[in-house]
Short mmCIF file of C-alpha atoms and ligand atoms in Angstrom, two decimals:
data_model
loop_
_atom_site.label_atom_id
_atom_site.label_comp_id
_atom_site.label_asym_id
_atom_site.label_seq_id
_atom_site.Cartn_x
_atom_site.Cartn_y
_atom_site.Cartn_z
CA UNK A 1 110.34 92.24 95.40
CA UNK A 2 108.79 89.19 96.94
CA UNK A 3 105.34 89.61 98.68
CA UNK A 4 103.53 87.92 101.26
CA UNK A 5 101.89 84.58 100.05
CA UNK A 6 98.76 85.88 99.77
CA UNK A 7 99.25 89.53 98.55
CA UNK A 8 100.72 87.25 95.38
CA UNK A 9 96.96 85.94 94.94
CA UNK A 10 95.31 89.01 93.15
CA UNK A 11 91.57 89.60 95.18
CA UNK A 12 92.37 86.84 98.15
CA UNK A 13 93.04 88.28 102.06
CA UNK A 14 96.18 90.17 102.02
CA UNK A 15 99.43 89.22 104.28
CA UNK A 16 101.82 91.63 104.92
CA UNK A 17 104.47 89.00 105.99
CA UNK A 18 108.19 90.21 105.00
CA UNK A 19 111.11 87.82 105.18
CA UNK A 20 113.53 90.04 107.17
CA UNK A 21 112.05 93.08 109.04
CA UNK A 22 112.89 94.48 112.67
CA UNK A 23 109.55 95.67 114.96
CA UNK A 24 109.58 97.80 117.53
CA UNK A 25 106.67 99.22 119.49
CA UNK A 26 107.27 101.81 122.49
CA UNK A 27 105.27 101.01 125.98
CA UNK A 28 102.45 103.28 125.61
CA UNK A 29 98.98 102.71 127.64
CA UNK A 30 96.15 103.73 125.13
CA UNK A 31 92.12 104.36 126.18
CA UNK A 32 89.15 105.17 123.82
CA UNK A 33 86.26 106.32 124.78
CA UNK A 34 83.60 108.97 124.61
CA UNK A 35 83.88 111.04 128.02
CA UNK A 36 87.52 109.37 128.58
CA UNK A 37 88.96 112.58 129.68
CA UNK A 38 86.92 111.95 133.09
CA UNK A 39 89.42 109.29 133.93
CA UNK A 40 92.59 111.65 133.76
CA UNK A 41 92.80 111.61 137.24
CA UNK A 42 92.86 108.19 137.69
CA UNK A 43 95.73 108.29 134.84
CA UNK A 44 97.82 110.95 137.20
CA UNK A 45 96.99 108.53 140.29
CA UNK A 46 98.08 105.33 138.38
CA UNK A 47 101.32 106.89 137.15
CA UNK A 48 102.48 107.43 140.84
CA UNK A 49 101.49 111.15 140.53
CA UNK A 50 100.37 113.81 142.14
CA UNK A 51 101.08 117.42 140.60
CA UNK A 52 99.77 117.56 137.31
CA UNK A 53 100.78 120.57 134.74
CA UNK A 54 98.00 120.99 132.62
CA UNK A 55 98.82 122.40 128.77
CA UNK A 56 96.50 124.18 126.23
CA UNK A 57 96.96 126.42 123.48
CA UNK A 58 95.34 130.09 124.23
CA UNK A 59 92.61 128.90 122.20
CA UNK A 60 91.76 125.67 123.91
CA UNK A 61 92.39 127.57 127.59
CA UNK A 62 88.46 126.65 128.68
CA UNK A 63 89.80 122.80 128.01
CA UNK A 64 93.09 123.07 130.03
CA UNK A 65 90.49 124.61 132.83
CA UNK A 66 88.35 121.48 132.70
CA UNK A 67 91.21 119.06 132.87
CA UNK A 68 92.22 121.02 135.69
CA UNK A 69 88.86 120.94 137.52
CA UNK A 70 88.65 117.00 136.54
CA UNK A 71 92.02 116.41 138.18
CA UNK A 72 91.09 118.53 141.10
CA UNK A 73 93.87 118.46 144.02
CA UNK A 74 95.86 116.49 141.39
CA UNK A 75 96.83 120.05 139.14
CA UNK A 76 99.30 122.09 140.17
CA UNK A 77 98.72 124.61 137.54
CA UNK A 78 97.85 125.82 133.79
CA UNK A 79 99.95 126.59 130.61
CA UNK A 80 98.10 127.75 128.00
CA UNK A 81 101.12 128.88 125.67
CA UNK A 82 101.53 126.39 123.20
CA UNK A 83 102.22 127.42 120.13
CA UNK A 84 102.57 125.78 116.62
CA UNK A 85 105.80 124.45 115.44
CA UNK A 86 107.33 124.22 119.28
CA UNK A 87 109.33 127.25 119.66
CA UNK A 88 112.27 126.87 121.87
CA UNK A 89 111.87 129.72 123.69
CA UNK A 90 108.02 128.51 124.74
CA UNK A 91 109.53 125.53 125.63
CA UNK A 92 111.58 126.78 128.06
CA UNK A 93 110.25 128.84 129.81
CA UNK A 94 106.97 126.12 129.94
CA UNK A 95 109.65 123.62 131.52
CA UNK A 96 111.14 126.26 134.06
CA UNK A 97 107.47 126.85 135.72
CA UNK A 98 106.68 122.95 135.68
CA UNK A 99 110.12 122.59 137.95
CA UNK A 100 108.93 125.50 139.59
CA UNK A 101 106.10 124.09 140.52
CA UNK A 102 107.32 121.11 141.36
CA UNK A 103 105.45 119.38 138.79
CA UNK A 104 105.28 115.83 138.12
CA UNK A 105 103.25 115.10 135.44
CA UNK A 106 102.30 117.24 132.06
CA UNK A 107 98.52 116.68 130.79
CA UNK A 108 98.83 118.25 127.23
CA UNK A 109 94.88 118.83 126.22
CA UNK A 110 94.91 120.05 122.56
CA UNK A 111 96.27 119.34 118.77
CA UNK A 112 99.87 118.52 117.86
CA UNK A 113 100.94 122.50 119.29
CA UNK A 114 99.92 121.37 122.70
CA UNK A 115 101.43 117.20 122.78
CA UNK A 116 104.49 119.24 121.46
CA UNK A 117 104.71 121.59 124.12
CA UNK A 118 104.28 118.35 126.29
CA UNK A 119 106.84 116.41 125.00
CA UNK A 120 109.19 119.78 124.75
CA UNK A 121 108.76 119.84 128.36
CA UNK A 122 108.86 116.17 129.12
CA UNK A 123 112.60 115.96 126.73
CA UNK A 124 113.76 118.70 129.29
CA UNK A 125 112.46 117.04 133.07
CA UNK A 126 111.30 113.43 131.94
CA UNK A 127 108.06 114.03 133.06
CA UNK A 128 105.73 111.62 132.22
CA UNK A 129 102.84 112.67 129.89
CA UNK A 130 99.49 112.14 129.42
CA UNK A 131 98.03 113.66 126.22
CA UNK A 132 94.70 113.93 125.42
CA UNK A 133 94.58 114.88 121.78
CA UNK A 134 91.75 117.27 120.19
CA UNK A 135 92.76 116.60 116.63
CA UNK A 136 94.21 113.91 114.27
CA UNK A 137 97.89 114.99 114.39
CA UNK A 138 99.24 111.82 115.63
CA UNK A 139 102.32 113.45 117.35
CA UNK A 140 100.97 111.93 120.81
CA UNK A 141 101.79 108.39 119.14
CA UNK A 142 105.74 109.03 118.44
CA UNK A 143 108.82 109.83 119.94
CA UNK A 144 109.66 112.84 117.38
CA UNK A 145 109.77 115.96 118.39
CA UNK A 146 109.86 118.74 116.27
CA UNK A 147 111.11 122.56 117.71
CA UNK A 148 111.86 125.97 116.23
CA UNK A 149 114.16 128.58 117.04
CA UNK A 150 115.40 131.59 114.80
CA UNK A 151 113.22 130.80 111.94
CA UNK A 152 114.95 127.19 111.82
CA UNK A 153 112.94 123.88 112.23
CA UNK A 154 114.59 120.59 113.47
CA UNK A 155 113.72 117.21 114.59
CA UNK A 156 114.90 115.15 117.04
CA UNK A 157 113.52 111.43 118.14
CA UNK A 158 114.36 110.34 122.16
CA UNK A 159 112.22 107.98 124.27
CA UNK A 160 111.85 110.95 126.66
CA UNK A 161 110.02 112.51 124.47
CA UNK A 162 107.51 109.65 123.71
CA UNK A 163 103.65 110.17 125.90
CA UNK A 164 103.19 107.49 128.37
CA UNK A 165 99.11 107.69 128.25
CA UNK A 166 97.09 108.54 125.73
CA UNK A 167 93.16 109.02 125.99
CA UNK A 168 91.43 109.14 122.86
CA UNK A 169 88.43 110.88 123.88
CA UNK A 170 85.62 111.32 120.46
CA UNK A 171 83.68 114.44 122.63
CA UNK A 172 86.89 116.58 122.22
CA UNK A 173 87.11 116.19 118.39
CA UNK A 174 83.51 116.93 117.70
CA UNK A 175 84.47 120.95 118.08
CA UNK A 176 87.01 120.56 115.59
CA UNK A 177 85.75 122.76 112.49
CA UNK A 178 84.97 120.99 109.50
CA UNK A 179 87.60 122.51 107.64
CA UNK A 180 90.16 121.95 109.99
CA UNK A 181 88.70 118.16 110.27
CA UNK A 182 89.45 117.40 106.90
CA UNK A 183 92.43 118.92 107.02
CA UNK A 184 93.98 117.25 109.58
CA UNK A 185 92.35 113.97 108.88
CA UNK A 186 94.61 114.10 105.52
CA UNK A 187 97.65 115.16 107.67
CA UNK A 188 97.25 111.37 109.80
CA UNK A 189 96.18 109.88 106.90
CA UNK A 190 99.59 110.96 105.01
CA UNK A 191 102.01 109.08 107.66
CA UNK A 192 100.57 105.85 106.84
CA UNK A 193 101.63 105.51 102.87
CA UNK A 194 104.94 106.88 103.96
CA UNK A 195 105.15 103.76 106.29
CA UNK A 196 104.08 101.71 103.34
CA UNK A 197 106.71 101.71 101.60
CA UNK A 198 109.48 102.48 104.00
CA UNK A 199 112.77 101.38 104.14
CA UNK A 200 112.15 99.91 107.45
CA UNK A 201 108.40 98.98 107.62
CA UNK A 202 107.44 95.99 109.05
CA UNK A 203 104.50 93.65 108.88
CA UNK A 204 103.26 95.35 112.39
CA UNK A 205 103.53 99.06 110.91
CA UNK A 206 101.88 97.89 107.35
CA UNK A 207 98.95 96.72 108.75
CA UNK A 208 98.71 99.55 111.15
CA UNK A 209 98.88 102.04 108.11
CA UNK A 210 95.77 99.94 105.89
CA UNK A 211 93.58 99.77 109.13
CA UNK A 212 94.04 103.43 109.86
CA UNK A 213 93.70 104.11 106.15
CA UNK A 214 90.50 102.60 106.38
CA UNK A 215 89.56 103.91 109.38
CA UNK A 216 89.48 107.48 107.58
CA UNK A 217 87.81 106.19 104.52
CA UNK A 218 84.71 105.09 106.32
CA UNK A 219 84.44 107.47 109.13
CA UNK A 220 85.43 110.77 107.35
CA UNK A 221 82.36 110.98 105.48
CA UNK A 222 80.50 110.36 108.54
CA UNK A 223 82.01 112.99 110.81
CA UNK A 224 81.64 115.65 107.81
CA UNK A 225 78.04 114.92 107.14
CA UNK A 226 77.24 115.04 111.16
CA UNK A 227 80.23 116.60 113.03
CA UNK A 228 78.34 115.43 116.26
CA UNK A 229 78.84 111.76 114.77
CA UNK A 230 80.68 110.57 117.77
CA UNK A 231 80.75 107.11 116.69
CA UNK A 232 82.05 107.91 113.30
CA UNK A 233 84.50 111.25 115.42
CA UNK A 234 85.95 108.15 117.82
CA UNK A 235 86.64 106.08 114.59
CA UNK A 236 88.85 108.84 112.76
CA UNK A 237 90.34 109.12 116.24
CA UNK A 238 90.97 105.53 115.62
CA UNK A 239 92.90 106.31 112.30
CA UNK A 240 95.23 108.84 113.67
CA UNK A 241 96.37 106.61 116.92
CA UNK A 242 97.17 103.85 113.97
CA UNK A 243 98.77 106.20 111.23
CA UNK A 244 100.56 108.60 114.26
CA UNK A 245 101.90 105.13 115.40
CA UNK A 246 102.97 104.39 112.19
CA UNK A 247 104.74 107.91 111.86
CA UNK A 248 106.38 106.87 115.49
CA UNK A 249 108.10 103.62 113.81
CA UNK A 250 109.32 104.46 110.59
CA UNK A 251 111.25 106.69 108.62
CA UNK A 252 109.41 108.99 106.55
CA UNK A 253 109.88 109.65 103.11
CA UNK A 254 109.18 112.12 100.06
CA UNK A 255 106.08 113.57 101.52
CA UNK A 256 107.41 114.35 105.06
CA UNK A 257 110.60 116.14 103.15
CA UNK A 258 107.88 118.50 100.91
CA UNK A 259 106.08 119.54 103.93
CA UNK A 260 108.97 120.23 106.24
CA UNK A 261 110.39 122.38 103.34
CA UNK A 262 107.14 124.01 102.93
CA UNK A 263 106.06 124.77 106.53
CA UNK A 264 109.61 125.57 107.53
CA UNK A 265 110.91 127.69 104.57
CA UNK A 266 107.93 129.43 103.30
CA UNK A 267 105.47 129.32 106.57
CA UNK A 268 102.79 127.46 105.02
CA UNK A 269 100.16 125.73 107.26
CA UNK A 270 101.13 122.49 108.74
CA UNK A 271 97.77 120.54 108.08
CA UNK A 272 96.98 122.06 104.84
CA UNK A 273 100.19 121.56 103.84
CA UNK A 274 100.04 117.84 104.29
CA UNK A 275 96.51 117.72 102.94
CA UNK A 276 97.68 118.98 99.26
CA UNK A 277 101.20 117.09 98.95
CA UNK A 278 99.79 113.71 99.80
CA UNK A 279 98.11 112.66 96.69
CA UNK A 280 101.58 114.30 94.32
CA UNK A 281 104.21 112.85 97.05
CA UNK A 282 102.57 109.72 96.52
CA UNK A 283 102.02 109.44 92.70
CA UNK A 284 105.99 110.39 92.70
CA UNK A 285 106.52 107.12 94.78
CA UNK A 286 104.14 104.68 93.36
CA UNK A 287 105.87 105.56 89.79
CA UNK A 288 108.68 103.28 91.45
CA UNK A 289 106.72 101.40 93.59
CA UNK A 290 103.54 100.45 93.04
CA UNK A 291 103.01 97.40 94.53
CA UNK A 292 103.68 98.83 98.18
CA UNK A 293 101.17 101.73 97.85
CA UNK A 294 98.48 99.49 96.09
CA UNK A 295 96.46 99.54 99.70
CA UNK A 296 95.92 102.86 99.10
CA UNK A 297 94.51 102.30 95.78
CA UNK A 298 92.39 99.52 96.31
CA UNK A 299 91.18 101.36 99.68
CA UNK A 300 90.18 104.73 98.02
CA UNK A 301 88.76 102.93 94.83
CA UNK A 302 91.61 104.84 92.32
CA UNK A 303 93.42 104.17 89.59
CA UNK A 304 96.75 104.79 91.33
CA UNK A 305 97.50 105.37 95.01
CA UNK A 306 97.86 109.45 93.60
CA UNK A 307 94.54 109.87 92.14
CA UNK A 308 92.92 107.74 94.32
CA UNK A 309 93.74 110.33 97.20
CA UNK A 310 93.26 113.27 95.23
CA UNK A 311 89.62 112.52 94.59
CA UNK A 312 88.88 111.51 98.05
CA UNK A 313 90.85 114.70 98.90
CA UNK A 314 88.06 116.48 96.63
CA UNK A 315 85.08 115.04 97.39
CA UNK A 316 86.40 115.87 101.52
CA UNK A 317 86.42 119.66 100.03
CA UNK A 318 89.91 119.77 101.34
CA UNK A 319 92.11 122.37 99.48
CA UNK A 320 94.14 121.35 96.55
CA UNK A 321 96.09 124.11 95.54
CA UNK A 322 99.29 125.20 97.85
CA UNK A 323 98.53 128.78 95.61
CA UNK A 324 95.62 129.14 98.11
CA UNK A 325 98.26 129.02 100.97
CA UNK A 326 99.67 131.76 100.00
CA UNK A 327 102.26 130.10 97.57
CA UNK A 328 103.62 132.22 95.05
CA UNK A 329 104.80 131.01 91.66
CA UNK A 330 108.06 132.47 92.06
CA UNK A 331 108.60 130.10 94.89
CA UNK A 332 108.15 126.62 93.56
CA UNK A 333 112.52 127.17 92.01
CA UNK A 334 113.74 127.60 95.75
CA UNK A 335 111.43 125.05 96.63
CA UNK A 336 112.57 122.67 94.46
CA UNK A 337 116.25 123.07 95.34
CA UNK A 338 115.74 123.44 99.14
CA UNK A 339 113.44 119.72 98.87
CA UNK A 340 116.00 118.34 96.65
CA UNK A 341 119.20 119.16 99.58
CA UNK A 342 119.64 116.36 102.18
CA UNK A 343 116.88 114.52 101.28
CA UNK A 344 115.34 111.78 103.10
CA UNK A 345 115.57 108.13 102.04
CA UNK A 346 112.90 107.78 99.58
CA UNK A 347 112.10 104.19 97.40
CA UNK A 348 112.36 106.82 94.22
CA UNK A 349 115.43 108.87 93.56
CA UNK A 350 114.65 112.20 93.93
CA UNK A 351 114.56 114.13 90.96
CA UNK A 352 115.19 117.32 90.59
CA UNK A 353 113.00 118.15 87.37
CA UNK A 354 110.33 115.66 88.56
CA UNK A 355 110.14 117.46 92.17
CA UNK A 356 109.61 120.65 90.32
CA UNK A 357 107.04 119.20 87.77
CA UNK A 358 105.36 118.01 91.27
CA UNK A 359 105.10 121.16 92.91
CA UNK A 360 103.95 123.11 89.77
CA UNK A 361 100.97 120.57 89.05
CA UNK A 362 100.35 120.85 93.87
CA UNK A 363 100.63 124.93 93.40
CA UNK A 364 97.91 124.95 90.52
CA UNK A 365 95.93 122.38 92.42
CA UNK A 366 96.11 119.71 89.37
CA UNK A 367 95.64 116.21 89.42
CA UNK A 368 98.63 114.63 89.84
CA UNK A 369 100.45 112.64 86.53
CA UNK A 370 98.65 109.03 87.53
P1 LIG B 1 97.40 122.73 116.49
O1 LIG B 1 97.64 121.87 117.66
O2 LIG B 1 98.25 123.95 116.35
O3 LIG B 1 95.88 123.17 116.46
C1 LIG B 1 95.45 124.16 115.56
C2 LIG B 1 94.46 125.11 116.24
O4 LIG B 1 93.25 124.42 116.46
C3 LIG B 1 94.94 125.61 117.60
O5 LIG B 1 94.55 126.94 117.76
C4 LIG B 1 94.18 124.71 118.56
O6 LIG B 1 93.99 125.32 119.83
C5 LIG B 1 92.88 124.52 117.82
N1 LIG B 1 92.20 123.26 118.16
C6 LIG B 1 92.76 122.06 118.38
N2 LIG B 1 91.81 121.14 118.61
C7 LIG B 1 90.62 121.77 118.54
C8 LIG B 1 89.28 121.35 118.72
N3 LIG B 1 88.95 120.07 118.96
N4 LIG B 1 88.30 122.26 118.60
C9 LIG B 1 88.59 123.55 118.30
N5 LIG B 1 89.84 124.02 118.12
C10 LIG B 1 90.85 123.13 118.25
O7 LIG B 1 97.52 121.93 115.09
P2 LIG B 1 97.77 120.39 114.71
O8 LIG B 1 97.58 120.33 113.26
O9 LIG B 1 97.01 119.48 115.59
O10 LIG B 1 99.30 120.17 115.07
C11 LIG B 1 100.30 120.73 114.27
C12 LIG B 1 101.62 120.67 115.00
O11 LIG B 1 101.90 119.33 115.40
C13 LIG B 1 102.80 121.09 114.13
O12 LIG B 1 103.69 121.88 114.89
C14 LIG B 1 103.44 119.78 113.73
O13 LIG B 1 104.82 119.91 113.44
C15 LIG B 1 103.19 118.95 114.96
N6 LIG B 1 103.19 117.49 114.72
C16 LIG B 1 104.19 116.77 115.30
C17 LIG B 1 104.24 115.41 115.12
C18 LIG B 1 105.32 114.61 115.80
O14 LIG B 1 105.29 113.39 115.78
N7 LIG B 1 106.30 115.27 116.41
C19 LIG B 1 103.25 114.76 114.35
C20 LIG B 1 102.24 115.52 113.78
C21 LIG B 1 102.21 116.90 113.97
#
């Protein structure tokens, strides 16, 4: 495989110039800032609206209240029904009171639950959306949206379903417990080596995936030694609009195939999910292809792109073991068979005994192999 001219010099400033490759970004207006979420009526105003939906979780109700007091005349009314994984049903009956109200706008204030909700409702009216995200998902950066209905998960990708505004505000993350921090942080940080080395990655999604990849390597730390780090909170923020944009462009791999089959089959937890696979998905991959995934070594100071992200995963005290989850050993057979049917395109074969060897060593909470 032929690099860019300077990747080729070993220690020089890296180009991530491909000779064929195909870009393509959606029309999405971005703003950071501490105290951002003041502006959201301003956003409903400059979008031509002027009946706002606002959406929470039942959790994050008090924040769908202040959105609504920020927006004042502006909201039409509160949803605070999201729920994890997008069930249809929610989704529904979410986009029957928005027409009801004559809504023209969704403001989804929360974690991935909430943009999903949002985009649910959005794929059903064309709404526009404004999303104001509270953790690191990354789903308000992509056109993907995942539902459920009768125990079954599936994914579909429209432009409908892509936000139109995002405000990236640091204030909202800093109540995000530090478990759930580092959790999520390794659930953003796991779309970017998936973009890496994806069948169609492009210079423009490459060097979105190192910069948010570096992003979390500097600011992580930060936020976990002073959650009320809002410099270091807006940063991470920083690293899940990059790797959530990466998620947005290109196919994912391996890693994305794992968790699906994990969340979807055995209910594990979406974030902690991610956070365990990501250092095994990606030894698996940089056995065939190292050269793509060495940013993730050389950022995280490994050996390989796997260990690299294990230790970080460590020293973040994120959990290793999908045992913990609630995994049983019995499991890790049907696992291995249900990960192995219509797989995703992945730069290494999927194997069936290798897949299994994976999820024994990310059940016991090993290293992975190198
Ligand atoms: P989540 O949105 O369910 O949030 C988890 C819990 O934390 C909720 O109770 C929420 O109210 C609470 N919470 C959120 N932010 C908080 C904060 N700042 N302070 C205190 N509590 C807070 O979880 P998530 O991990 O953000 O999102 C997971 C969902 O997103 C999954 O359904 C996943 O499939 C989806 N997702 C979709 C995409 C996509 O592109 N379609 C990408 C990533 C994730």
């Amino acid at each position: 495989m032929r690099l860019g001219w300077r990747q080729e010099k070993k220690g020089a400033s890296v180009s991530h110039f491909q000779e064929n490759f195909v870009a393509q970004s959606a029309a999405v207006r971005v703003r950071f800032g501490a105290g951002v979420r003041h502006s959201i009526a301003d956003e409903v105003r400059a979008l031509g609206c002027t009946r706002a939906l606002i959406l929470s979780t039942p959790q994050q109700a008090d924040t769908a209240r202040e959105f609504a007091d920020l927006c004042g005349s502006l909201a039409v009314g509160i949803y605070t029904d999201a729920t994890m994984h997008t069930p249809v049903a929610i989704s529904d009956h979410a986009a029957a009171y928005a027409v009801e109200l004559v809504a023209d706008c969704v403001v989804a204030g929360g974690g991935g639950s909430t943009t999903g909700l949002g985009k649910a409702i959005a794929y059903r009216t064309d709404l526009p959306q404004i999303v104001i995200p509270t953790t690191y998902a990354g789903s308000e950066a992509t056109p993907i949206l995942g539902q459920t209905e009768n125990g079954r998960k599936t994914t579909l990708t429209s432009p409908k379903v892509q936000p139109e505004v995002i405000l990236y505000d640091a204030e909202l993350v800093r109540t995000l417990p530090v478990g759930m921090t580092v959790t999520s942080a390794l659930n953003a940080m796991a779309h970017a080596p998936e973009g890496l080395n994806a069948q169609n990655r492009s210079p423009m999604s490459t060097l979105m995936a190192v910069e948010g990849l570096q992003a979390f390597k500097g600011a992580l730390p930060k936020v976990i030694a002073n959650p009320d780090d809002l410099t270091a909170r807006g940063e991470t923020l920083y690293g899940a609009w990059l790797c959530g944009t990466v998620l947005g462009q290109v196919g994912m791999a391996l890693h994305h195939k794992l968790c699906h089959t994990l969340g979807g089959s055995f209910d594990l937890p979406h974030a902690e999910t991610h956070a365990i696979i990501l250092a095994h998905a990606m030894s698996y991959n940089a056995a065939a292809v190292p050269e793509l995934l060495e940013p993730v070594s050389r950022i995280f100071s490994g050996p390989s792109a796997g260990l690299a992200i294990y230790n970080f995963a460590a020293a973040m005290k994120a959990p290793l073991a999908l045992r913990d989850l609630g995994l049983k050993e019995t499991d890790l057979d049907r696992a291995a068979d249900l990960a192995t049917q219509n797989p995703y395109w992945n730069p290494r074969p999927i194997e069936r005994p290798a897949l299994r060897q994976l999820l024994q060593a990310a059940w016991a909470g090993d290293a992975p192999a190198a």
